[in-house]
Tab-separated table of C-alpha atoms in Angstrom:
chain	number	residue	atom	x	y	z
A	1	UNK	CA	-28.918	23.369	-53.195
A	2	UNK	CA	-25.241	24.262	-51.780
A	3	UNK	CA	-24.037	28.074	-51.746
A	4	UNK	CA	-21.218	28.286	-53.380
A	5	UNK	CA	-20.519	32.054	-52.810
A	6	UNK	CA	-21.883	34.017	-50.047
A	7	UNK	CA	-20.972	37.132	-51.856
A	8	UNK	CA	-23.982	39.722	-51.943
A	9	UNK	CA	-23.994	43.385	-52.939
A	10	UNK	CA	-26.459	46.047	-54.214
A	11	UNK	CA	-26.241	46.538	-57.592
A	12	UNK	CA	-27.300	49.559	-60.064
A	13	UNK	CA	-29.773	49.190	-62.786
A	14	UNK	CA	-26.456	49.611	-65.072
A	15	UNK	CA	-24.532	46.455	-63.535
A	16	UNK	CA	-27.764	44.408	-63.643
A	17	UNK	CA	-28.468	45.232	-67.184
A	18	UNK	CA	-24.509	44.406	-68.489
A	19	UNK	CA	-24.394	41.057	-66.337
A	20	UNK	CA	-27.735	40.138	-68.163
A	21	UNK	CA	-26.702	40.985	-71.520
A	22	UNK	CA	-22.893	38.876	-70.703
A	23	UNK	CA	-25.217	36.375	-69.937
A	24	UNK	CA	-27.847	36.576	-72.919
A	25	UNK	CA	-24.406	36.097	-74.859
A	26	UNK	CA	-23.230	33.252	-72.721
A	27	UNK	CA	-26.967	31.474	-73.637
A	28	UNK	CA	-26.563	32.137	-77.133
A	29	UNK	CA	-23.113	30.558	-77.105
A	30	UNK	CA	-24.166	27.198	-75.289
A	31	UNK	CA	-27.509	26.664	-77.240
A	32	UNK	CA	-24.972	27.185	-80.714
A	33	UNK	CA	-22.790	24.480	-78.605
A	34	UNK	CA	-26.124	22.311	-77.824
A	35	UNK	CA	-25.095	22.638	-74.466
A	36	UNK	CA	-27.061	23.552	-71.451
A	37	UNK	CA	-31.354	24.875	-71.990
A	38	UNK	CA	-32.837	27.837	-70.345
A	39	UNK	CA	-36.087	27.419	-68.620
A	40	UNK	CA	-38.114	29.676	-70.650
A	41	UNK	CA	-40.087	31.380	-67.044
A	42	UNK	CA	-36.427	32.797	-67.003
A	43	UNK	CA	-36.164	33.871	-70.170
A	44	UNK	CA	-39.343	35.589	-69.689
A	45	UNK	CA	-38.076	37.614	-66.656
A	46	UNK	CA	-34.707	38.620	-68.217
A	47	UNK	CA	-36.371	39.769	-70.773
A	48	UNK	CA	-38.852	41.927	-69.000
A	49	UNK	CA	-36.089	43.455	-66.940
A	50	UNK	CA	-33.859	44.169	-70.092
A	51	UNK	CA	-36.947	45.831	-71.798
A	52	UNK	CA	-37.336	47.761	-68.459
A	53	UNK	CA	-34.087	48.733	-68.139
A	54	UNK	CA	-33.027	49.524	-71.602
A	55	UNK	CA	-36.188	52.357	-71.101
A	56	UNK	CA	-34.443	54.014	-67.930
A	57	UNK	CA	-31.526	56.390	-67.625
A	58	UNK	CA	-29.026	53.333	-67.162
A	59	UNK	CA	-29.028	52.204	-71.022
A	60	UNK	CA	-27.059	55.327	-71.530
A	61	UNK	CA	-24.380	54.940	-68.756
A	62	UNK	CA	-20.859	54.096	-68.962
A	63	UNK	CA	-18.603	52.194	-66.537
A	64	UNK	CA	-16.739	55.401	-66.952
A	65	UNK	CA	-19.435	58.178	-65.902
A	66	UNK	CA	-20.332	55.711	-62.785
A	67	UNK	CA	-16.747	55.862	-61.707
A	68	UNK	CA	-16.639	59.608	-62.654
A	69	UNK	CA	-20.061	60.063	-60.457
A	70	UNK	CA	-18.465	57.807	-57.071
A	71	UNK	CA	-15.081	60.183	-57.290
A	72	UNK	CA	-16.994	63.489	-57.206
A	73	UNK	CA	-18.965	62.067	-54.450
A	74	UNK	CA	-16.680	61.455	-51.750
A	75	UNK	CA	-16.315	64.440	-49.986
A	76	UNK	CA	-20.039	64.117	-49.134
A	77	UNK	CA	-19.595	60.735	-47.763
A	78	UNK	CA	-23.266	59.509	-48.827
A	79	UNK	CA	-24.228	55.847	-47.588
A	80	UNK	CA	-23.748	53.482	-50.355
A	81	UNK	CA	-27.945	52.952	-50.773
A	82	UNK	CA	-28.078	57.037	-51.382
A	83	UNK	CA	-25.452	56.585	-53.951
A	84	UNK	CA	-27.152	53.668	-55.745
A	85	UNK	CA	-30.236	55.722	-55.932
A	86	UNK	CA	-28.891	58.806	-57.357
A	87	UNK	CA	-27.197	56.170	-60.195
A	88	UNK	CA	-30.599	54.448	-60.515
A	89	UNK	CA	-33.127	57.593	-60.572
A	90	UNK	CA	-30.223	60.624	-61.752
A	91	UNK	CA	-32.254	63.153	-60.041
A	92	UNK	CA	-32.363	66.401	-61.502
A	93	UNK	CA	-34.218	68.511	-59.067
A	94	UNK	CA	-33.826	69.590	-55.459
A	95	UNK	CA	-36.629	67.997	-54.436
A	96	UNK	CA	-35.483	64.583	-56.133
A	97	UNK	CA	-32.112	64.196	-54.367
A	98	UNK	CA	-34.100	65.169	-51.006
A	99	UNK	CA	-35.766	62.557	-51.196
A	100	UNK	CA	-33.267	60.182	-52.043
A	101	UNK	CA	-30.507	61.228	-49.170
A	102	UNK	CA	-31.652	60.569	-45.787
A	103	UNK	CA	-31.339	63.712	-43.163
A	104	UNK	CA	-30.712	65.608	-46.499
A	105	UNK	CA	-31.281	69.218	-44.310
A	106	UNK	CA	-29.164	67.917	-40.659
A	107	UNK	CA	-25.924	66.127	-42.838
A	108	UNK	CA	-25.753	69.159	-45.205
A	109	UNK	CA	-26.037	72.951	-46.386
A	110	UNK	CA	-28.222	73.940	-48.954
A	111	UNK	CA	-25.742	74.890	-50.993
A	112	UNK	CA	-24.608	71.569	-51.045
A	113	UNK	CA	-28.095	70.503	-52.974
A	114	UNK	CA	-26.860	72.750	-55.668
A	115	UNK	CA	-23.350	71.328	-56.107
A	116	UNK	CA	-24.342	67.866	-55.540
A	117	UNK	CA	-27.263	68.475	-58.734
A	118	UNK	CA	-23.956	70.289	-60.252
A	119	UNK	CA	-22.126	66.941	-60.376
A	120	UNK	CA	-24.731	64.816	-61.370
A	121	UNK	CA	-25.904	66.359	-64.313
A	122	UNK	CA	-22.080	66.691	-65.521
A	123	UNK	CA	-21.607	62.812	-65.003
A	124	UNK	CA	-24.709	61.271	-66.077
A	125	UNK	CA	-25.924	63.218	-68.369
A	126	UNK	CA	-29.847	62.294	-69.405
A	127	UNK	CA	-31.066	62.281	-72.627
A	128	UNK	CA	-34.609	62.512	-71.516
A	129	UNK	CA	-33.128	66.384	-71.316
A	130	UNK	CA	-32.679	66.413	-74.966
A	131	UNK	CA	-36.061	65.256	-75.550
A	132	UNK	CA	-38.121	67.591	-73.473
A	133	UNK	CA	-35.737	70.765	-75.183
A	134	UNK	CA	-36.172	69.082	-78.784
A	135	UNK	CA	-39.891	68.497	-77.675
A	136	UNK	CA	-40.332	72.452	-76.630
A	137	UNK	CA	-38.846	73.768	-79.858
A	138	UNK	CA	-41.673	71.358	-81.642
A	139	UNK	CA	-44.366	73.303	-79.901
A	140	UNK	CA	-42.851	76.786	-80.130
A	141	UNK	CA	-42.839	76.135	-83.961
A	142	UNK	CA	-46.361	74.487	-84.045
A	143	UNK	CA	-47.788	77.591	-82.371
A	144	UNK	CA	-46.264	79.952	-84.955
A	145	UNK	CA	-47.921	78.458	-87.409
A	146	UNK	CA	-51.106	78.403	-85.847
């Protein structure tokens, strides 16, 4: 085997999931042409991921809210593996982004945690959110009735 690229990069959960769907199309495509077969062990694993992935925050992000989330995060100047995290997991707590940024307490203020949390729920907004609120007015009206 000969590299042809010796590219390599860390990629979010929302990158890996769009280059496997381009390349679920591309598949499609060259089986229709009668082109080039998959070995189905592959198959298998792309598959697994995408059915992972489409189940975590990333199925609802946008190129746009990931460049959106990078801008408001300069001025913190976060290594790039804290800033894949907090695309990956979108953590909503204090606790959560502690333990996602290294030295969270010696690099920055407390105050900080707050604005940081601030950002992130206003670009990557979860709908897990909606759930737990639609989820809470369900059991507010079931114990009324009770």
């Amino acid at each position: 085997m000969e590299i042809l690229q010796t590219n390599s990069a860390m990629l979010s959960n929302y990158e890996v999931m769009t280059l496997l769907a381009d390349q679920k199309t591309q598949r499609i495509a060259n089986e229709v042409a009668g082109t080039r077969e998959v070995a189905e062990n592959l198959r298998t694993v792309e598959f697994e991921v995408q059915k992972y992935l489409s189940a975590s925050p990333c199925s609802t992000q946008s190129g746009e809210q990931i460049r959106e989330l990078k801008k408001a995060f300069k001025e913190f100047e976060l290594m790039k593996v804290e800033l894949l995290q907090i695309l990956n997991l979108r953590p909503k707590s204090a606790v959560e982004l502690l333990l996602v940024i290294e030295e969270f307490e010696e690099r920055f203020a407390l105050e900080d945690c707050d604005k940081m949390l601030s950002i992130i729920a206003k670009a990557l907004p979860r709908d897990d959110d909606e759930e737990m609120e639609e989820g809470g007015e369900e059991e507010e009206v079931g114990a009324e009735n009770a």
